[in-house]
Amino acid sequence: MSLKLNRETFIRSISDLLRKAEIELPDDVVEALRKAESREESPVAKFQLQAILKNIELAKKHGVPMCQDTGIMIFYVELGTEFQPGFDLEAAIRDAAVLATREIPLRPNAVDPLSRKNSGDNTGAGIPDIHWELVPGKQLRITVAPKGAGSENMSTLRMLNPTEVGSIKNFVLETVINAGGMPCPPLTLGIGIGGSFDKAARLAKEALLEPLDTPMNEFEKEILEAVNALGIGCMGLGGSTTALAVHVKTAHCHTASLPVAINIQCWANRHASVVFGGEE
């Protein structure tokens, strides 16, 4: 028996999900920031981390977005093959973005890439950016990850030669050095390796959704240590924590290519999820 969902209830739920993502950071992100503050020895960096933590506290207390750049709306939708909503999910998600923009409120960030005309409601051609995945079961799981421009603008992708596997770490370090304080560190680094030009970028962004308390493998630890040894620090003002975590996702690629994408996330690693349906 397929499961049905009320469209208006769904729109309200997704608008509320956006509100949660904009106002409250996930617990693992807050805890990583607290740990960074507790071990920081630079007085300037420690003060900046304390200011970030205070900002997080005030945003939650007053129910306002934690950053003036409320980002563009990116959704990850896992649709169970036995879940049938009974309406156009994509159109409903767009309506939810419009509602959230008006009610939270969110800064309207979606513009035409050439004319730069603002749609005024965070929707437009290809926006919200919705990633679909069909999965077994009776559930619909939706994750929203608002992405600000400061960190996104410093993200990079390079098509390395297959013989340049050993250069990946240096590419990451080069990217972080060039970014400096512009993406508002401490950062989370999502790295996508393999696939194709676009697949590597998708992997890198998906890697940002991994819990920060997920154990890192040796390759991820090596990159994290090297990044933090740069001394860029919180907000680019120096210190021991330039990045909170590094997560890598990989995919098999063509014998003749080695795509590597680095998606940078600022300290405000915003995302939230909601699940509809389930076992009867």
XYZ file of C-alpha atoms in Angstrom:
280
model
C 0.000 0.000 0.000
C 1.508 3.355 -1.039
C 1.688 6.238 1.416
C 0.043 9.598 0.759
C 1.100 13.008 2.017
C -0.869 16.242 2.315
C 0.725 18.886 0.079
C 0.161 21.865 2.363
C 1.450 19.960 5.376
C 4.518 18.979 3.377
C 5.223 22.583 2.308
C 4.943 23.776 5.902
C 7.250 20.974 7.089
C 9.927 21.855 4.534
C 9.657 25.554 5.365
C 10.124 24.629 9.044
C 13.099 22.464 8.055
C 14.688 25.468 6.358
C 14.051 27.520 9.475
C 15.794 24.916 11.620
C 18.790 24.728 9.279
C 19.188 28.512 9.198
C 18.815 29.023 12.950
C 20.331 25.938 14.643
C 23.599 24.185 13.833
C 23.748 20.387 14.209
C 25.080 19.249 17.592
C 28.224 17.697 16.087
C 29.184 21.020 14.465
C 28.653 22.984 17.690
C 30.672 20.428 19.649
C 33.546 20.630 17.129
C 33.591 24.412 17.504
C 33.583 24.112 21.305
C 36.517 21.708 21.205
C 38.400 24.056 18.884
C 37.799 26.952 21.299
C 38.917 24.950 24.327
C 42.246 23.944 22.802
C 42.997 27.215 21.012
C 46.051 29.010 22.427
C 45.953 32.149 20.288
C 44.040 34.830 22.228
C 42.715 36.404 19.026
C 41.510 33.085 17.590
C 40.026 32.053 20.931
C 38.073 35.317 21.095
C 36.777 34.788 17.549
C 35.651 31.243 18.340
C 33.900 32.500 21.472
C 32.124 35.101 19.340
C 30.986 32.381 16.909
C 29.639 30.266 19.769
C 27.835 33.292 21.209
C 26.369 34.021 17.784
C 25.069 30.436 17.584
C 23.494 30.785 21.035
C 21.803 34.100 20.206
C 20.476 32.873 16.842
C 18.775 29.934 18.527
C 17.489 32.043 21.442
C 15.932 34.716 19.234
C 14.911 32.454 16.338
C 16.880 34.327 13.677
C 19.303 33.112 10.986
C 22.844 32.703 12.306
C 24.368 34.425 9.260
C 23.274 37.296 7.048
C 24.083 35.111 4.021
C 21.245 32.626 4.265
C 22.598 30.861 1.171
C 21.051 29.147 -1.795
C 18.779 26.207 -1.108
C 20.240 22.753 -1.767
C 18.073 19.702 -1.103
C 18.912 16.005 -0.984
C 15.821 13.834 -1.457
C 15.823 10.101 -0.756
C 12.536 8.810 -2.124
C 11.413 5.339 -1.119
C 10.124 3.310 -4.050
C 6.950 2.489 -2.068
C 6.307 6.094 -1.073
C 3.894 7.964 -3.337
C 3.208 11.540 -2.241
C 0.365 12.166 -4.672
C 1.674 15.553 -5.823
C 4.686 17.124 -7.558
C 7.410 17.041 -4.896
C 9.730 19.376 -6.789
C 7.069 22.066 -7.167
C 6.156 21.721 -3.481
C 9.800 22.111 -2.424
C 10.001 25.282 -4.499
C 6.842 26.594 -2.829
C 8.382 25.809 0.561
C 11.465 27.852 -0.326
C 9.224 30.790 -1.271
C 7.299 30.455 1.995
C 10.486 30.247 4.071
C 11.961 33.269 2.313
C 8.923 35.310 3.276
C 8.350 34.023 6.799
C 11.758 33.384 8.413
C 12.739 35.665 6.585
C 15.624 34.681 4.293
C 17.711 36.995 2.181
C 16.727 36.531 -1.485
C 19.935 35.253 -3.059
C 18.853 33.664 -6.357
C 19.765 35.756 -9.398
C 19.947 35.155 -13.139
C 23.647 34.414 -13.828
C 23.910 36.887 -16.722
C 21.407 39.677 -16.108
C 21.888 39.390 -12.288
C 18.146 40.014 -11.875
C 16.981 38.745 -8.483
C 13.904 36.495 -8.411
C 13.111 37.829 -4.951
C 12.085 34.476 -3.475
C 15.158 32.175 -3.628
C 13.835 30.264 -6.637
C 14.749 30.369 -10.301
C 16.115 28.200 -13.095
C 17.642 25.177 -11.366
C 17.160 26.662 -7.884
C 16.432 25.197 -5.392
C 19.056 22.653 -6.365
C 17.391 19.290 -5.726
C 19.312 15.998 -5.786
C 17.130 12.920 -6.157
C 17.895 9.364 -5.084
C 15.531 6.402 -5.274
C 15.924 4.057 -2.307
C 14.049 0.943 -1.152
C 11.253 1.344 1.355
C 8.287 3.447 2.436
C 10.038 6.590 3.608
C 10.805 9.999 2.153
C 13.887 11.636 3.673
C 14.763 15.231 2.838
C 17.924 17.068 3.851
C 18.390 20.765 3.245
C 21.850 22.363 3.207
C 21.786 26.154 2.679
C 25.126 27.156 1.099
C 26.561 30.634 1.412
C 28.638 32.284 -1.302
C 31.690 33.111 0.805
C 32.703 29.469 1.125
C 31.261 28.321 -2.197
C 33.241 30.930 -4.123
C 36.522 29.541 -2.786
C 35.731 25.942 -3.788
C 37.725 24.406 -6.631
C 37.830 21.521 -9.092
C 40.785 20.268 -11.068
C 41.177 17.477 -13.605
C 44.453 15.896 -12.510
C 46.403 13.363 -14.513
C 46.032 9.743 -13.336
C 49.674 9.817 -12.199
C 49.033 12.749 -9.839
C 47.351 10.941 -6.953
C 50.234 12.095 -4.768
C 49.428 15.720 -5.620
C 45.920 15.700 -4.144
C 47.037 16.891 -0.704
C 49.029 19.750 -2.215
C 45.997 20.757 -4.296
C 43.902 20.923 -1.115
C 46.552 23.012 0.656
C 46.846 25.341 -2.324
C 43.068 25.810 -2.311
C 42.960 26.594 1.416
C 45.914 28.995 1.196
C 44.305 30.879 -1.688
C 41.034 31.038 0.249
C 42.645 32.483 3.374
C 40.048 34.033 5.653
C 37.459 34.655 2.926
C 35.363 31.504 3.534
C 35.089 32.260 7.287
C 37.162 29.471 8.855
C 37.261 27.189 10.742
C 36.233 25.192 7.715
C 34.807 21.836 6.904
C 36.395 20.458 3.746
C 34.428 18.127 1.514
C 36.629 16.429 -1.083
C 35.319 14.449 -4.037
C 37.767 12.236 -5.893
C 36.961 10.336 -9.074
C 33.806 9.935 -11.111
C 33.571 12.633 -13.763
C 33.876 16.431 -13.797
C 30.419 16.918 -12.289
C 30.386 13.743 -10.182
C 33.494 14.842 -8.253
C 31.798 18.140 -7.383
C 28.657 16.360 -6.202
C 30.717 14.003 -4.051
C 32.565 16.934 -2.485
C 29.351 18.692 -1.501
C 27.789 15.478 -0.184
C 30.882 14.938 1.965
C 30.020 18.121 3.858
C 26.928 16.363 5.232
C 28.987 13.730 7.042
C 28.829 14.153 10.849
C 31.937 15.931 12.090
C 32.373 13.326 14.798
C 32.617 10.540 12.206
C 36.103 8.985 12.540
C 38.393 10.130 9.746
C 40.585 7.690 7.843
C 44.359 8.158 7.652
C 44.187 10.113 4.381
C 41.619 12.528 5.798
C 43.620 12.937 9.029
C 46.786 13.660 7.046
C 45.069 16.422 5.073
C 43.447 17.895 8.196
C 46.777 18.054 10.033
C 48.460 19.692 7.057
C 45.652 22.256 6.683
C 45.756 23.179 10.364
C 49.553 23.452 10.237
C 49.076 26.376 7.810
C 48.134 28.584 10.762
C 45.404 30.495 8.890
C 43.124 29.996 11.865
C 39.700 31.280 12.808
C 38.516 33.990 10.403
C 42.010 34.036 8.885
C 43.459 35.760 11.956
C 45.845 32.961 12.898
C 45.485 30.040 15.259
C 45.624 26.281 15.419
C 42.249 25.433 13.858
C 41.813 26.310 10.202
C 39.572 23.289 9.576
C 37.334 21.287 11.886
C 37.184 18.185 9.692
C 38.032 16.744 6.297
C 35.730 14.217 4.657
C 36.504 12.473 1.376
C 34.099 10.659 -0.937
C 35.334 8.685 -3.923
C 33.979 7.098 -7.088
C 35.600 5.000 -9.791
C 36.712 7.105 -12.742
C 38.008 6.759 -16.301
C 41.451 5.246 -16.729
C 42.671 8.497 -18.279
C 41.381 10.975 -15.688
C 41.508 11.931 -12.000
C 38.873 14.552 -11.142
C 39.327 16.184 -7.715
C 36.843 18.687 -6.271
C 37.141 20.614 -3.012
C 33.946 22.085 -1.605
C 34.682 24.474 1.239
C 32.181 25.052 4.023
C 32.431 27.890 6.541
C 32.071 27.407 10.298
C 28.278 27.467 9.815
C 27.929 23.961 8.393
C 24.145 24.259 8.133
C 21.953 21.283 7.361
C 18.853 19.563 8.725
C 16.752 16.541 7.795
C 13.178 15.352 8.073
C 11.617 11.947 7.386
C 8.078 11.278 6.188
C 6.365 7.902 6.276
C 7.767 4.632 7.536
C 6.659 1.099 8.276
C 2.940 0.580 8.777
